[in-house]
């Protein structure tokens, strides 16, 4: 049951504005409550007045998308879902010629991105390492006017408990909802003393910088692993530039599988290279740990303020902030929790090129507090000399991803073959190399957790400022 906020209760004037409606829906949506609270502030400005003149709120417009396989001829491209991810290493490349034809596709550091079609109101801040990337027309760009407002402060308000409900409430459409720039142009932006806004901006900007450090850290760890193992050729795989395996002889077929894709010649060459150097199999490393899917269980929803745990699924397991359901962990098996430094591999689904299946995520720090669906393959090292952080540095690579993709079985939703996945070769770097690589991953994830903490602090300061000013 949802109750009105006692700090901002329903007033008689609200009833009159809603034609004396006595049902709860208009007053509990969040948008109406937020707008009425903002009206009590001594100073607000319309969003259009604090954004760039002329085109401060815009989308790119429809384009004919042409995809390429190499960064030399393409620009990394965000879909409306990609802007939520924490690791941007797996973005597709849109042709540079398309971006040249429509420069509005390009995004810049400090902008705020808002999903505008389908699921409305998901928000992301353009961090420094993605400056110049391209982004879908399904995402609104909000460009702050530098002499009027700080970019981090504007982003904090738009993603706050006051900004998001109002943005979402402006959606139109009966099937696929959407918003246009004009729909949010008059959104009231609260203004405070410069020191308050500067502090909030600094926190958001520091969080963005730390997330950029996280990105460079996990990439550096993977590159270091392949270099240390003598596998420089696999570090930049260029999968789509390799000839497709349309017909090839196979030797050593056994009862484990007679599916052609499990013997793909391209991944066969990768496996041969991995086996040509000192290695251990994934099954051997995880023999005393875990290499299997989680338990199926009934979800019993619960209140996050009363012992509930956030259930993370395959989709939001790769986002900066998960948005799963809150469930009662006491009514579920213990296996829904993940040990520190577990690697979670999305293992069930359909293998489209943009699908998540076989992508690897790393559980440490704050993410050990969450619980995870059975659709993840749990990879837990049973040998201290092969820490989970080291395994993740390899399993997040394109080479490991393609090998795992070649092990899929099933006709509808597919899964990773239990025998084949145990045979995946893991490069055997020296102990010093393994420790260095693992520490790089750990440092990157500490940066990510700190970024989340700073962002939460910024939103807390904004909330305090709004409530203090509204009294």
Short mmCIF file of C-alpha atoms in Angstrom, two decimals:
data_model
loop_
_atom_site.label_atom_id
_atom_site.label_comp_id
_atom_site.label_asym_id
_atom_site.label_seq_id
_atom_site.Cartn_x
_atom_site.Cartn_y
_atom_site.Cartn_z
CA UNK A 1 0.00 0.00 0.00
CA UNK A 2 1.32 3.44 -0.91
CA UNK A 3 0.79 6.34 1.50
CA UNK A 4 1.06 10.08 1.03
CA UNK A 5 4.27 11.71 2.22
CA UNK A 6 3.64 13.31 5.61
CA UNK A 7 6.25 15.99 4.81
CA UNK A 8 4.19 17.06 1.81
CA UNK A 9 0.59 16.00 2.53
CA UNK A 10 -2.37 16.37 0.20
CA UNK A 11 -3.90 19.82 0.62
CA UNK A 12 -7.41 21.13 0.02
CA UNK A 13 -6.16 23.17 -2.91
CA UNK A 14 -4.95 20.01 -4.64
CA UNK A 15 -8.46 18.56 -4.45
CA UNK A 16 -9.89 21.67 -6.10
CA UNK A 17 -7.29 21.58 -8.88
CA UNK A 18 -8.21 17.94 -9.56
CA UNK A 19 -11.96 18.73 -9.76
CA UNK A 20 -12.57 17.36 -6.26
CA UNK A 21 -11.42 13.86 -7.17
CA UNK A 22 -11.31 11.73 -4.06
CA UNK A 23 -9.51 8.69 -5.48
CA UNK A 24 -5.87 8.39 -4.50
CA UNK A 25 -4.25 8.01 -7.94
CA UNK A 26 -3.58 11.68 -8.85
CA UNK A 27 -2.03 12.43 -5.48
CA UNK A 28 0.23 9.39 -5.18
CA UNK A 29 1.76 9.39 -8.68
CA UNK A 30 4.80 11.34 -7.47
CA UNK A 31 4.69 13.91 -10.27
CA UNK A 32 1.88 16.00 -8.82
CA UNK A 33 3.40 15.88 -5.35
CA UNK A 34 6.83 16.88 -6.70
CA UNK A 35 5.44 19.76 -8.76
CA UNK A 36 3.45 21.14 -5.83
CA UNK A 37 6.50 20.93 -3.57
CA UNK A 38 8.64 22.78 -6.11
CA UNK A 39 5.99 25.51 -6.31
CA UNK A 40 6.69 26.27 -2.66
CA UNK A 41 10.36 27.05 -3.33
CA UNK A 42 11.41 30.72 -3.38
CA UNK A 43 13.19 30.38 -6.72
CA UNK A 44 12.88 28.03 -9.67
CA UNK A 45 13.66 28.43 -13.37
CA UNK A 46 12.15 26.60 -16.34
CA UNK A 47 14.45 23.98 -17.80
CA UNK A 48 14.48 25.81 -21.15
CA UNK A 49 15.99 28.88 -19.43
CA UNK A 50 19.01 27.01 -18.03
CA UNK A 51 19.82 25.02 -21.17
CA UNK A 52 21.63 26.05 -24.33
CA UNK A 53 19.71 28.59 -26.39
CA UNK A 54 18.01 27.28 -29.51
CA UNK A 55 18.63 23.57 -29.03
CA UNK A 56 19.31 22.95 -25.37
CA UNK A 57 16.83 20.05 -25.26
CA UNK A 58 16.79 17.91 -28.40
CA UNK A 59 17.05 14.48 -29.94
CA UNK A 60 19.00 13.47 -33.02
CA UNK A 61 16.08 12.58 -35.30
CA UNK A 62 15.76 9.38 -37.28
CA UNK A 63 18.75 8.19 -39.26
CA UNK A 64 19.56 5.27 -41.51
CA UNK A 65 21.92 3.25 -39.35
CA UNK A 66 24.90 1.66 -41.08
CA UNK A 67 27.05 -0.54 -38.89
CA UNK A 68 30.77 -1.22 -39.21
CA UNK A 69 33.07 -3.60 -37.37
CA UNK A 70 36.17 -1.49 -36.77
CA UNK A 71 36.78 1.65 -34.69
CA UNK A 72 38.75 3.14 -37.57
CA UNK A 73 35.56 3.50 -39.59
CA UNK A 74 32.96 3.82 -36.85
CA UNK A 75 31.89 5.60 -33.69
CA UNK A 76 30.67 3.74 -30.57
CA UNK A 77 26.87 3.99 -30.49
CA UNK A 78 24.54 4.06 -27.49
CA UNK A 79 21.03 2.68 -27.66
CA UNK A 80 18.49 3.88 -25.10
CA UNK A 81 19.40 0.88 -22.91
CA UNK A 82 23.17 1.13 -23.37
CA UNK A 83 23.31 4.50 -21.59
CA UNK A 84 22.52 2.66 -18.35
CA UNK A 85 25.42 0.20 -18.54
CA UNK A 86 28.54 0.47 -16.43
CA UNK A 87 30.95 -1.03 -18.98
CA UNK A 88 30.84 0.51 -22.46
CA UNK A 89 33.34 -1.93 -24.00
CA UNK A 90 30.70 -3.81 -25.97
CA UNK A 91 28.99 -1.00 -27.89
CA UNK A 92 28.41 -1.45 -31.64
CA UNK A 93 30.02 0.94 -34.11
CA UNK A 94 27.91 3.16 -36.34
CA UNK A 95 29.59 4.36 -39.54
CA UNK A 96 31.41 7.68 -39.27
CA UNK A 97 29.67 8.74 -42.48
CA UNK A 98 26.30 8.50 -40.69
CA UNK A 99 27.54 10.74 -37.87
CA UNK A 100 28.92 13.17 -40.43
CA UNK A 101 25.51 13.31 -42.13
CA UNK A 102 23.80 13.97 -38.79
CA UNK A 103 26.16 15.58 -36.22
CA UNK A 104 23.28 15.71 -33.72
CA UNK A 105 23.99 12.04 -33.01
CA UNK A 106 27.17 13.05 -31.17
CA UNK A 107 27.06 13.54 -27.40
CA UNK A 108 29.42 15.63 -25.26
CA UNK A 109 30.79 15.48 -21.75
CA UNK A 110 28.50 17.05 -19.14
CA UNK A 111 25.24 16.52 -21.01
CA UNK A 112 22.34 14.67 -19.41
CA UNK A 113 20.69 11.89 -21.42
CA UNK A 114 17.01 10.96 -20.89
CA UNK A 115 15.33 7.99 -22.52
CA UNK A 116 12.34 9.30 -24.47
CA UNK A 117 10.65 6.30 -26.12
CA UNK A 118 9.29 3.11 -24.61
CA UNK A 119 10.62 3.23 -21.06
CA UNK A 120 10.61 6.95 -20.27
CA UNK A 121 12.82 8.83 -17.85
CA UNK A 122 15.94 6.73 -17.40
CA UNK A 123 18.77 9.17 -16.97
CA UNK A 124 22.52 9.12 -17.49
CA UNK A 125 25.31 11.70 -17.25
CA UNK A 126 27.81 11.85 -20.11
CA UNK A 127 31.12 11.07 -18.47
CA UNK A 128 34.48 12.23 -19.90
CA UNK A 129 35.53 8.93 -21.49
CA UNK A 130 32.51 8.84 -23.84
CA UNK A 131 32.78 12.41 -25.12
CA UNK A 132 32.21 12.25 -28.88
CA UNK A 133 30.30 8.96 -28.91
CA UNK A 134 27.03 8.70 -30.85
CA UNK A 135 23.62 8.11 -29.30
CA UNK A 136 20.20 6.95 -30.46
CA UNK A 137 17.37 9.27 -31.46
CA UNK A 138 15.38 7.59 -28.67
CA UNK A 139 17.37 9.59 -26.13
CA UNK A 140 16.88 13.28 -25.30
CA UNK A 141 19.97 15.44 -24.87
CA UNK A 142 19.81 18.14 -22.18
CA UNK A 143 22.65 20.63 -22.69
CA UNK A 144 23.26 23.01 -19.76
CA UNK A 145 23.93 26.67 -20.48
CA UNK A 146 27.34 27.05 -18.89
CA UNK A 147 26.81 30.61 -17.69
CA UNK A 148 23.47 29.73 -16.07
CA UNK A 149 23.84 26.35 -14.35
CA UNK A 150 26.44 23.69 -13.55
CA UNK A 151 26.07 20.46 -15.51
CA UNK A 152 26.39 18.14 -12.52
CA UNK A 153 23.82 20.05 -10.49
CA UNK A 154 21.32 19.96 -13.37
CA UNK A 155 21.87 16.23 -13.77
CA UNK A 156 21.35 15.65 -10.04
CA UNK A 157 17.99 17.42 -10.16
CA UNK A 158 16.79 15.64 -13.30
CA UNK A 159 17.55 12.20 -11.82
CA UNK A 160 16.19 13.08 -8.39
CA UNK A 161 12.88 12.13 -6.79
CA UNK A 162 11.58 15.49 -8.04
CA UNK A 163 12.80 15.45 -11.62
CA UNK A 164 12.07 11.90 -12.76
CA UNK A 165 8.36 11.74 -11.78
CA UNK A 166 7.60 15.00 -13.59
CA UNK A 167 9.49 13.87 -16.69
CA UNK A 168 7.69 10.51 -16.76
CA UNK A 169 4.32 12.19 -16.29
CA UNK A 170 4.78 14.10 -19.55
CA UNK A 171 4.81 10.94 -21.68
CA UNK A 172 2.17 10.56 -24.37
CA UNK A 173 1.07 7.65 -26.54
CA UNK A 174 -1.13 4.65 -25.87
CA UNK A 175 1.16 1.83 -27.02
CA UNK A 176 4.75 3.10 -27.29
CA UNK A 177 4.99 6.13 -25.04
CA UNK A 178 7.37 8.97 -25.80
CA UNK A 179 8.28 12.50 -24.80
CA UNK A 180 9.39 15.45 -26.91
CA UNK A 181 11.67 18.35 -25.89
CA UNK A 182 8.68 20.67 -25.58
CA UNK A 183 7.10 18.36 -23.02
CA UNK A 184 9.78 19.05 -20.41
CA UNK A 185 10.86 22.56 -21.44
CA UNK A 186 8.91 24.16 -18.58
CA UNK A 187 10.04 21.70 -15.92
CA UNK A 188 10.82 23.85 -12.84
CA UNK A 189 14.48 23.62 -11.80
CA UNK A 190 15.11 24.71 -8.18
CA UNK A 191 17.89 27.23 -7.63
CA UNK A 192 19.93 27.62 -4.44
CA UNK A 193 23.01 29.42 -3.20
CA UNK A 194 26.04 28.91 -5.42
CA UNK A 195 27.95 26.92 -2.78
CA UNK A 196 25.11 24.35 -2.56
CA UNK A 197 24.89 23.92 -6.32
CA UNK A 198 28.68 23.78 -6.68
CA UNK A 199 28.98 21.06 -4.03
CA UNK A 200 26.31 18.93 -5.73
CA UNK A 201 27.96 19.48 -9.12
CA UNK A 202 31.38 18.47 -7.78
CA UNK A 203 29.97 15.23 -6.37
CA UNK A 204 28.25 14.29 -9.65
CA UNK A 205 31.32 15.20 -11.69
CA UNK A 206 33.62 13.24 -9.37
CA UNK A 207 31.31 10.23 -9.70
CA UNK A 208 31.49 10.51 -13.50
CA UNK A 209 35.29 10.71 -13.38
CA UNK A 210 35.48 7.63 -11.14
CA UNK A 211 33.23 5.68 -13.50
CA UNK A 212 35.57 6.61 -16.32
CA UNK A 213 38.46 5.33 -14.18
CA UNK A 214 36.51 2.12 -13.59
CA UNK A 215 36.13 1.67 -17.34
CA UNK A 216 39.81 2.20 -18.06
CA UNK A 217 40.72 -0.09 -15.15
CA UNK A 218 38.80 -3.17 -16.29
CA UNK A 219 40.02 -2.68 -19.85
CA UNK A 220 43.61 -2.35 -18.64
CA UNK A 221 43.29 -5.54 -16.58
CA UNK A 222 42.12 -7.57 -19.58
CA UNK A 223 44.82 -6.11 -21.84
CA UNK A 224 47.45 -6.83 -19.18
CA UNK A 225 46.31 -10.46 -18.90
CA UNK A 226 46.56 -11.13 -22.62
CA UNK A 227 49.93 -9.39 -22.88
CA UNK A 228 51.32 -11.24 -19.85
CA UNK A 229 50.09 -14.57 -21.24
CA UNK A 230 51.65 -13.90 -24.65
CA UNK A 231 48.25 -13.63 -26.33
CA UNK A 232 48.49 -10.14 -27.81
CA UNK A 233 46.78 -11.35 -31.01
CA UNK A 234 43.63 -12.24 -29.05
CA UNK A 235 43.48 -8.92 -27.19
CA UNK A 236 41.99 -7.21 -30.26
CA UNK A 237 39.99 -10.05 -31.76
CA UNK A 238 38.05 -8.23 -34.54
CA UNK A 239 35.56 -11.10 -34.64
CA UNK A 240 33.37 -9.72 -37.42
CA UNK A 241 36.33 -9.31 -39.74
CA UNK A 242 37.07 -13.03 -39.66
CA UNK A 243 35.59 -15.30 -42.39
CA UNK A 244 32.33 -16.91 -41.35
CA UNK A 245 32.42 -20.64 -40.65
CA UNK A 246 29.95 -21.86 -43.27
CA UNK A 247 31.49 -25.25 -43.99
CA UNK A 248 34.35 -26.99 -42.23
CA UNK A 249 35.48 -30.51 -41.31
CA UNK A 250 35.35 -31.59 -37.68
CA UNK A 251 37.35 -34.30 -35.98
CA UNK A 252 36.77 -35.74 -32.55
CA UNK A 253 32.98 -35.39 -32.43
CA UNK A 254 31.66 -37.10 -29.31
CA UNK A 255 28.43 -37.67 -27.44
CA UNK A 256 28.66 -34.34 -25.61
CA UNK A 257 27.27 -32.51 -28.64
CA UNK A 258 26.57 -32.97 -32.33
CA UNK A 259 25.54 -29.34 -32.80
CA UNK A 260 27.57 -27.66 -35.54
CA UNK A 261 27.93 -24.32 -33.74
CA UNK A 262 29.64 -26.08 -30.83
CA UNK A 263 32.47 -26.92 -33.25
CA UNK A 264 32.69 -23.47 -34.90
CA UNK A 265 36.02 -23.21 -36.71
CA UNK A 266 36.62 -19.61 -35.64
CA UNK A 267 36.25 -20.33 -31.94
CA UNK A 268 38.12 -23.58 -32.48
CA UNK A 269 41.15 -21.53 -33.51
CA UNK A 270 40.81 -19.35 -30.41
CA UNK A 271 40.59 -22.43 -28.20
CA UNK A 272 43.66 -23.91 -29.89
CA UNK A 273 45.66 -20.75 -29.20
CA UNK A 274 44.56 -20.74 -25.55
CA UNK A 275 45.50 -24.41 -25.19
CA UNK A 276 48.91 -23.81 -26.77
CA UNK A 277 50.11 -21.85 -23.73
CA UNK A 278 50.24 -22.88 -20.06
CA UNK A 279 46.63 -22.98 -18.86
CA UNK A 280 44.12 -24.56 -16.51
CA UNK A 281 40.53 -25.38 -17.37
CA UNK A 282 37.70 -23.42 -15.81
CA UNK A 283 36.24 -26.61 -14.38
CA UNK A 284 39.52 -27.46 -12.66
CA UNK A 285 39.83 -23.99 -11.10
CA UNK A 286 36.22 -24.05 -9.88
CA UNK A 287 36.16 -27.68 -8.71
CA UNK A 288 36.32 -26.66 -5.05
CA UNK A 289 34.25 -23.53 -5.72
CA UNK A 290 31.21 -23.31 -7.96
CA UNK A 291 30.49 -23.52 -11.67
CA UNK A 292 26.74 -23.76 -12.10
CA UNK A 293 23.46 -21.89 -12.30
CA UNK A 294 21.55 -20.72 -9.26
CA UNK A 295 18.48 -22.36 -7.79
CA UNK A 296 15.00 -21.68 -9.08
CA UNK A 297 12.72 -20.18 -6.47
CA UNK A 298 9.45 -18.39 -5.93
CA UNK A 299 9.78 -14.61 -5.62
CA UNK A 300 8.07 -13.29 -2.48
CA UNK A 301 8.03 -9.51 -2.75
CA UNK A 302 8.86 -7.48 0.35
CA UNK A 303 9.48 -3.93 1.53
CA UNK A 304 13.08 -2.69 1.19
CA UNK A 305 12.73 -1.06 4.62
CA UNK A 306 11.91 -4.40 6.24
CA UNK A 307 14.74 -6.75 5.33
CA UNK A 308 14.10 -7.15 1.61
CA UNK A 309 16.97 -7.72 -0.84
CA UNK A 310 17.20 -6.39 -4.38
CA UNK A 311 16.89 -9.17 -6.96
CA UNK A 312 19.21 -8.58 -9.91
CA UNK A 313 18.42 -10.13 -13.28
CA UNK A 314 20.49 -10.58 -16.42
CA UNK A 315 19.54 -7.19 -17.86
CA UNK A 316 20.20 -4.88 -14.94
CA UNK A 317 23.15 -6.95 -13.77
CA UNK A 318 25.23 -4.95 -16.25
CA UNK A 319 23.82 -1.51 -15.40
CA UNK A 320 25.44 1.15 -13.24
CA UNK A 321 22.50 0.83 -10.85
CA UNK A 322 20.28 -2.29 -10.85
CA UNK A 323 16.50 -1.83 -10.88
CA UNK A 324 15.31 -5.29 -9.90
CA UNK A 325 12.49 -6.38 -7.59
CA UNK A 326 12.70 -6.35 -3.81
CA UNK A 327 12.12 -9.83 -2.40
CA UNK A 328 12.20 -11.60 0.94
CA UNK A 329 15.54 -13.50 1.06
CA UNK A 330 14.36 -15.57 4.01
CA UNK A 331 11.84 -17.25 1.70
CA UNK A 332 14.43 -18.16 -0.93
CA UNK A 333 17.45 -20.50 -1.11
CA UNK A 334 20.80 -19.30 0.22
CA UNK A 335 22.30 -19.63 -3.28
CA UNK A 336 20.60 -16.41 -4.41
CA UNK A 337 23.40 -14.50 -2.67
CA UNK A 338 26.82 -14.27 -4.31
CA UNK A 339 30.18 -14.60 -2.60
CA UNK A 340 32.67 -11.77 -2.88
CA UNK A 341 34.58 -11.92 -6.19
CA UNK A 342 32.05 -14.19 -7.85
CA UNK A 343 31.84 -13.91 -11.63
CA UNK A 344 28.26 -13.97 -12.90
CA UNK A 345 27.81 -14.94 -16.55
CA UNK A 346 24.48 -14.30 -18.24
CA UNK A 347 23.77 -17.85 -19.35
CA UNK A 348 20.18 -18.15 -20.54
CA UNK A 349 18.50 -16.50 -23.50
CA UNK A 350 18.80 -16.12 -27.26
CA UNK A 351 22.23 -15.40 -28.81
CA UNK A 352 21.52 -12.26 -30.83
CA UNK A 353 24.54 -10.08 -31.51
CA UNK A 354 23.33 -7.46 -29.04
CA UNK A 355 22.08 -10.02 -26.49
CA UNK A 356 23.71 -10.28 -23.08
CA UNK A 357 24.03 -14.06 -22.95
CA UNK A 358 27.66 -15.05 -22.17
CA UNK A 359 28.59 -11.57 -20.92
CA UNK A 360 30.43 -11.61 -17.59
CA UNK A 361 29.76 -9.41 -14.54
CA UNK A 362 31.78 -9.17 -11.34
CA UNK A 363 30.27 -9.19 -7.84
CA UNK A 364 32.16 -7.37 -5.13
CA UNK A 365 31.71 -4.47 -2.74
CA UNK A 366 28.16 -3.09 -2.65
CA UNK A 367 26.89 -5.70 -5.10
CA UNK A 368 27.37 -8.52 -2.59
CA UNK A 369 24.30 -7.12 -0.80
CA UNK A 370 22.06 -8.00 -3.75
CA UNK A 371 20.60 -11.37 -4.70
CA UNK A 372 20.71 -12.88 -8.19
CA UNK A 373 18.37 -14.86 -10.41
CA UNK A 374 19.03 -18.43 -11.50
CA UNK A 375 19.74 -17.18 -15.03
CA UNK A 376 23.34 -16.35 -14.08
CA UNK A 377 26.09 -18.94 -14.29
CA UNK A 378 28.00 -18.65 -11.00
CA UNK A 379 31.78 -18.85 -11.41
CA UNK A 380 33.52 -19.09 -8.04
CA UNK A 381 37.19 -19.99 -7.88
CA UNK A 382 38.11 -22.83 -5.56
CA UNK A 383 41.81 -22.01 -5.67
CA UNK A 384 43.21 -18.89 -3.93
CA UNK A 385 45.97 -18.56 -6.54
CA UNK A 386 43.26 -17.94 -9.16
CA UNK A 387 41.18 -15.16 -7.56
CA UNK A 388 37.79 -14.26 -8.97
CA UNK A 389 39.08 -10.85 -10.06
CA UNK A 390 41.67 -12.54 -12.28
CA UNK A 391 39.07 -14.89 -13.78
CA UNK A 392 36.83 -11.91 -14.51
CA UNK A 393 39.62 -10.09 -16.36
CA UNK A 394 39.70 -13.03 -18.77
CA UNK A 395 35.99 -13.90 -18.90
CA UNK A 396 35.01 -10.32 -19.81
CA UNK A 397 37.21 -10.48 -22.92
CA UNK A 398 35.93 -10.85 -26.48
CA UNK A 399 37.86 -14.12 -26.84
CA UNK A 400 36.19 -15.72 -23.81
CA UNK A 401 32.79 -14.33 -24.83
CA UNK A 402 33.02 -15.91 -28.30
CA UNK A 403 34.20 -19.23 -26.88
CA UNK A 404 31.26 -19.32 -24.47
CA UNK A 405 28.86 -18.36 -27.26
CA UNK A 406 30.06 -21.39 -29.23
CA UNK A 407 29.08 -23.63 -26.29
CA UNK A 408 25.37 -22.76 -26.30
CA UNK A 409 22.79 -25.53 -26.51
CA UNK A 410 19.00 -25.51 -26.74
CA UNK A 411 16.39 -24.60 -29.34
CA UNK A 412 14.48 -21.79 -27.62
CA UNK A 413 16.13 -20.02 -24.71
CA UNK A 414 19.65 -21.43 -24.80
CA UNK A 415 22.15 -22.25 -22.06
CA UNK A 416 25.89 -22.87 -21.86
CA UNK A 417 26.75 -26.58 -22.17
CA UNK A 418 27.85 -27.78 -18.70
CA UNK A 419 30.61 -30.05 -20.04
CA UNK A 420 31.98 -27.64 -22.63
CA UNK A 421 32.10 -24.65 -20.28
CA UNK A 422 34.21 -26.64 -17.81
CA UNK A 423 36.76 -27.22 -20.59
CA UNK A 424 37.34 -23.50 -21.27
CA UNK A 425 41.12 -22.84 -21.03
CA UNK A 426 42.17 -20.10 -18.60
CA UNK A 427 45.64 -18.63 -19.32
CA UNK A 428 48.18 -19.45 -16.62
CA UNK A 429 50.06 -16.19 -16.02
CA UNK A 430 52.74 -16.01 -13.34
CA UNK A 431 51.58 -15.56 -9.72
CA UNK A 432 52.87 -11.97 -9.74
CA UNK A 433 50.98 -11.23 -12.96
CA UNK A 434 47.79 -12.78 -11.61
CA UNK A 435 47.96 -10.74 -8.43
CA UNK A 436 48.65 -7.49 -10.32
CA UNK A 437 45.79 -8.10 -12.75
CA UNK A 438 43.39 -9.00 -9.93
CA UNK A 439 44.33 -5.86 -7.99
CA UNK A 440 43.64 -3.73 -11.07
CA UNK A 441 40.13 -5.17 -11.26
CA UNK A 442 39.57 -4.68 -7.53
CA UNK A 443 40.71 -1.06 -7.73
CA UNK A 444 38.36 -0.44 -10.64
CA UNK A 445 35.38 -1.78 -8.71
CA UNK A 446 36.29 0.27 -5.65
CA UNK A 447 36.13 3.30 -7.93
CA UNK A 448 32.67 2.24 -9.10
CA UNK A 449 31.39 1.83 -5.54
CA UNK A 450 32.83 5.21 -4.57
CA UNK A 451 31.13 6.78 -7.59
CA UNK A 452 27.80 5.40 -6.41
CA UNK A 453 28.42 6.78 -2.93
CA UNK A 454 29.23 10.25 -4.25
CA UNK A 455 26.15 10.26 -6.47
CA UNK A 456 23.96 9.21 -3.53
CA UNK A 457 25.47 12.01 -1.45
CA UNK A 458 24.69 14.55 -4.19
CA UNK A 459 21.06 13.43 -4.33
CA UNK A 460 20.82 13.56 -0.53
CA UNK A 461 22.13 17.14 -0.46
CA UNK A 462 19.69 18.15 -3.19
CA UNK A 463 16.78 16.58 -1.32
CA UNK A 464 17.75 18.37 1.89
CA UNK A 465 18.05 21.70 0.07
CA UNK A 466 14.62 21.32 -1.54
CA UNK A 467 12.89 20.36 1.70
CA UNK A 468 14.57 23.07 3.74
CA UNK A 469 13.60 25.72 1.17
CA UNK A 470 10.00 24.46 0.99
CA UNK A 471 9.34 24.87 4.72
#
